[in-house]
Structure formats: structure tokens, C-alpha cells
Amino acid sequence: MSIGSALLGAVLAVASVTNAGVAPVASPGSSLASEHPVSEAPRPGRWGWPLDPRPEVVQRFDPPDRPWLPGHRGVDLAAAAGQSVVAPTDGMVTWSGVIAGRGVVVVSHSGGLRSTFEPVTGAPAIGTPVARGARVGSVAATPGHCAPRTCVHWGVLRGETYLDPLSFVGRARVVLLPL
């Protein structure tokens, strides 16, 4: 595990503890957020892509066999430097800063879920409520693991468990297991 990965894990653990129970934000024209309990699980169609237009998936989710083993704990999406990154669903900006030389923003959602994005610059202030589709930053021109391409890494966590972000937008890979 790299130092950057360890630091990101520590930041996400702190965000998880300090922001438990973040209520969803009402979208324009929708009913009040208070009508949707925090424990509500995401419903199909309530999540969208964090980039517009829908991006090419450069690297898929590849969870490690054990938490300390290597894997790809999110997806890499083709992007252009300066392109807007948007909240995939309602939430609140709960952390932003630089880890291992890359800007990171964390948005907490209902149901104990958190989205992470990197490399991102220009995030709203911590505590800012965001509706689905609201800008949470811009893709930074930071060379990264997609070089020579530019991409944004999108992670989704529930507690300390990484989930496949594509499952929230109906694009998860189906794997058939033997009986």
C-alpha cells in the first residue's frame, strides 16, 4: 500500500466517523430532504455519472482479495483537464484537500455512502450541500496513473468497504460463479 493510499484511507475513516448521518439534499423541484430518511438505500436512477457527457471507463473496479492487498478501489473515467466533476447524487462535501500531490474531494451521501474524486481542484467548502449534478470541482491537470491520458478516479465507499461505482449507474460487470 502506498503512502498516498494509506493517507486517503485515514481521511475517509475520519470523514466516516465525523459525518455519520449526513442527510440528503433536496434537488431543485423535489420534495424536502427531510422526507427521505438517512438510512434510505440508493434507488436505481437516483445516481448519475460524475462527468458529462458520460465518460469512457478507462479502468474498472477490481477489489482486492484482502483489504491490505493491491486492487483498484474505484473506476478511472476519461476526462479533460478543467472538465467539471459533478455530484453523482445528493450529498454534502465533507472533505477536500491534497493527498500525495493530488486534489481529492469527498462527498457524503445518505445510507452511509461516500464518493471520492481525484485529481480535482476548486471544490466547494466543506459542509456545502450538493444536489445531484452540482459541480464539486474540476479535473486537475495533474499527471496520474492514466498517463498519458487524463482521467478522474471515482470511488464509492460504505463505511470502510469500497463498492463498484458503476453499480450505482447500472453499468457493473456481471460475474457468473460456478455452483
mmCIF file of N, CA, C and O in Angstrom, residues 19 22-25 87 89-96 105-109 122-131 134-137:
data_model
loop_
_atom_site.group_PDB
_atom_site.id
_atom_site.type_symbol
_atom_site.label_atom_id
_atom_site.label_comp_id
_atom_site.label_asym_id
_atom_site.label_seq_id
_atom_site.Cartn_x
_atom_site.Cartn_y
_atom_site.Cartn_z
ATOM 1 N N ASN A 19 -18.975 12.369 9.958
ATOM 2 C CA ASN A 19 -20.116 12.777 9.144
ATOM 3 C C ASN A 19 -21.183 11.707 9.050
ATOM 4 O O ASN A 19 -21.938 11.660 8.104
ATOM 5 N N VAL A 22 -25.221 12.080 7.511
ATOM 6 C CA VAL A 22 -25.392 13.257 6.658
ATOM 7 C C VAL A 22 -26.687 13.085 5.893
ATOM 8 O O VAL A 22 -26.899 12.080 5.229
ATOM 9 N N ALA A 23 -27.548 14.039 6.010
ATOM 10 C CA ALA A 23 -28.851 13.954 5.357
ATOM 11 C C ALA A 23 -28.738 14.318 3.893
ATOM 12 O O ALA A 23 -27.898 15.117 3.514
ATOM 13 N N PRO A 24 -29.578 13.741 3.051
ATOM 14 C CA PRO A 24 -29.562 14.103 1.654
ATOM 15 C C PRO A 24 -30.042 15.536 1.459
ATOM 16 O O PRO A 24 -30.704 16.103 2.318
ATOM 17 N N VAL A 25 -29.734 16.100 0.316
ATOM 18 C CA VAL A 25 -30.103 17.475 -0.006
ATOM 19 C C VAL A 25 -31.238 17.440 -1.017
ATOM 20 O O VAL A 25 -31.229 16.630 -1.936
ATOM 21 N N ALA A 87 -21.601 16.017 -8.545
ATOM 22 C CA ALA A 87 -22.084 15.050 -7.561
ATOM 23 C C ALA A 87 -22.956 14.011 -8.262
ATOM 24 O O ALA A 87 -23.881 14.382 -8.982
ATOM 25 N N THR A 89 -25.030 12.008 -6.873
ATOM 26 C CA THR A 89 -26.320 12.030 -6.200
ATOM 27 C C THR A 89 -26.233 13.092 -5.097
ATOM 28 O O THR A 89 -25.171 13.642 -4.849
ATOM 29 N N ASP A 90 -27.357 13.381 -4.466
ATOM 30 C CA ASP A 90 -27.380 14.409 -3.425
ATOM 31 C C ASP A 90 -26.432 14.058 -2.285
ATOM 32 O O ASP A 90 -26.246 12.884 -1.958
ATOM 33 N N GLY A 91 -25.856 15.076 -1.656
ATOM 34 C CA GLY A 91 -24.967 14.850 -0.527
ATOM 35 C C GLY A 91 -24.402 16.137 0.024
ATOM 36 O O GLY A 91 -24.978 17.212 -0.147
ATOM 37 N N MET A 92 -23.241 16.003 0.669
ATOM 38 C CA MET A 92 -22.569 17.149 1.268
ATOM 39 C C MET A 92 -21.064 16.964 1.123
ATOM 40 O O MET A 92 -20.556 15.852 1.315
ATOM 41 N N VAL A 93 -20.366 18.030 0.774
ATOM 42 C CA VAL A 93 -18.907 17.980 0.703
ATOM 43 C C VAL A 93 -18.404 17.851 2.137
ATOM 44 O O VAL A 93 -18.691 18.703 2.985
ATOM 45 N N THR A 94 -17.704 16.762 2.428
ATOM 46 C CA THR A 94 -17.254 16.517 3.798
ATOM 47 C C THR A 94 -15.740 16.542 3.948
ATOM 48 O O THR A 94 -15.237 16.513 5.069
ATOM 49 N N TRP A 95 -15.012 16.582 2.851
ATOM 50 C CA TRP A 95 -13.559 16.709 2.929
ATOM 51 C C TRP A 95 -13.028 17.122 1.569
ATOM 52 O O TRP A 95 -13.529 16.685 0.537
ATOM 53 N N SER A 96 -12.014 17.966 1.582
ATOM 54 C CA SER A 96 -11.265 18.260 0.366
ATOM 55 C C SER A 96 -9.866 18.665 0.795
ATOM 56 O O SER A 96 -9.670 19.255 1.857
ATOM 57 N N VAL A 105 -11.622 15.270 -3.322
ATOM 58 C CA VAL A 105 -12.851 15.771 -2.701
ATOM 59 C C VAL A 105 -13.702 14.560 -2.326
ATOM 60 O O VAL A 105 -13.759 13.574 -3.059
ATOM 61 N N VAL A 106 -14.334 14.642 -1.149
ATOM 62 C CA VAL A 106 -15.206 13.577 -0.653
ATOM 63 C C VAL A 106 -16.600 14.168 -0.473
ATOM 64 O O VAL A 106 -16.761 15.225 0.148
ATOM 65 N N VAL A 107 -17.596 13.478 -1.032
ATOM 66 C CA VAL A 107 -18.998 13.862 -0.880
ATOM 67 C C VAL A 107 -19.692 12.724 -0.142
ATOM 68 O O VAL A 107 -19.637 11.570 -0.572
ATOM 69 N N SER A 108 -20.309 13.042 1.004
ATOM 70 C CA SER A 108 -21.057 12.040 1.769
ATOM 71 C C SER A 108 -22.514 12.075 1.338
ATOM 72 O O SER A 108 -23.086 13.145 1.127
ATOM 73 N N HIS A 109 -23.091 10.867 1.216
ATOM 74 C CA HIS A 109 -24.465 10.704 0.749
ATOM 75 C C HIS A 109 -25.282 9.967 1.813
ATOM 76 O O HIS A 109 -24.733 9.422 2.766
ATOM 77 N N GLY A 122 -10.640 23.112 -6.933
ATOM 78 C CA GLY A 122 -11.776 24.034 -6.857
ATOM 79 C C GLY A 122 -13.017 23.467 -6.227
ATOM 80 O O GLY A 122 -14.134 23.831 -6.619
ATOM 81 N N ALA A 123 -12.860 22.600 -5.218
ATOM 82 C CA ALA A 123 -14.025 22.013 -4.551
ATOM 83 C C ALA A 123 -14.756 23.058 -3.721
ATOM 84 O O ALA A 123 -14.136 23.990 -3.205
ATOM 85 N N PRO A 124 -16.079 22.907 -3.560
ATOM 86 C CA PRO A 124 -16.818 23.795 -2.667
ATOM 87 C C PRO A 124 -16.310 23.626 -1.229
ATOM 88 O O PRO A 124 -15.658 22.637 -0.904
ATOM 89 N N ALA A 125 -16.647 24.556 -0.369
ATOM 90 C CA ALA A 125 -16.239 24.491 1.034
ATOM 91 C C ALA A 125 -16.820 23.250 1.711
ATOM 92 O O ALA A 125 -17.921 22.796 1.365
ATOM 93 N N ILE A 126 -16.076 22.730 2.671
ATOM 94 C CA ILE A 126 -16.565 21.604 3.464
ATOM 95 C C ILE A 126 -17.865 22.030 4.141
ATOM 96 O O ILE A 126 -17.980 23.141 4.655
ATOM 97 N N GLY A 127 -18.856 21.144 4.107
ATOM 98 C CA GLY A 127 -20.171 21.447 4.670
ATOM 99 C C GLY A 127 -21.168 21.943 3.644
ATOM 100 O O GLY A 127 -22.339 22.112 3.961
ATOM 101 N N THR A 128 -20.717 22.149 2.408
ATOM 102 C CA THR A 128 -21.606 22.626 1.358
ATOM 103 C C THR A 128 -22.520 21.493 0.890
ATOM 104 O O THR A 128 -22.040 20.449 0.455
ATOM 105 N N PRO A 129 -23.851 21.663 0.979
ATOM 106 C CA PRO A 129 -24.762 20.656 0.433
ATOM 107 C C PRO A 129 -24.722 20.714 -1.093
ATOM 108 O O PRO A 129 -24.619 21.800 -1.673
ATOM 109 N N VAL A 130 -24.778 19.550 -1.725
ATOM 110 C CA VAL A 130 -24.773 19.487 -3.188
ATOM 111 C C VAL A 130 -25.893 18.562 -3.664
ATOM 112 O O VAL A 130 -26.122 17.513 -3.089
ATOM 113 N N ALA A 131 -26.582 18.980 -4.690
ATOM 114 C CA ALA A 131 -27.612 18.157 -5.314
ATOM 115 C C ALA A 131 -26.976 17.357 -6.447
ATOM 116 O O ALA A 131 -25.902 17.719 -6.945
ATOM 117 N N ALA A 134 -24.634 18.835 -9.263
ATOM 118 C CA ALA A 134 -23.968 20.071 -8.857
ATOM 119 C C ALA A 134 -22.453 19.905 -8.949
ATOM 120 O O ALA A 134 -21.905 18.847 -8.636
ATOM 121 N N ARG A 135 -21.778 20.953 -9.364
ATOM 122 C CA ARG A 135 -20.326 20.920 -9.524
ATOM 123 C C ARG A 135 -19.642 20.757 -8.170
ATOM 124 O O ARG A 135 -19.949 21.467 -7.223
ATOM 125 N N VAL A 136 -18.695 19.792 -8.075
ATOM 126 C CA VAL A 136 -17.907 19.593 -6.855
ATOM 127 C C VAL A 136 -16.422 19.849 -7.111
ATOM 128 O O VAL A 136 -15.595 19.648 -6.229
ATOM 129 N N GLY A 137 -16.084 20.288 -8.315
ATOM 130 C CA GLY A 137 -14.705 20.616 -8.652
ATOM 131 C C GLY A 137 -14.460 20.462 -10.134
ATOM 132 O O GLY A 137 -15.393 20.208 -10.911
#
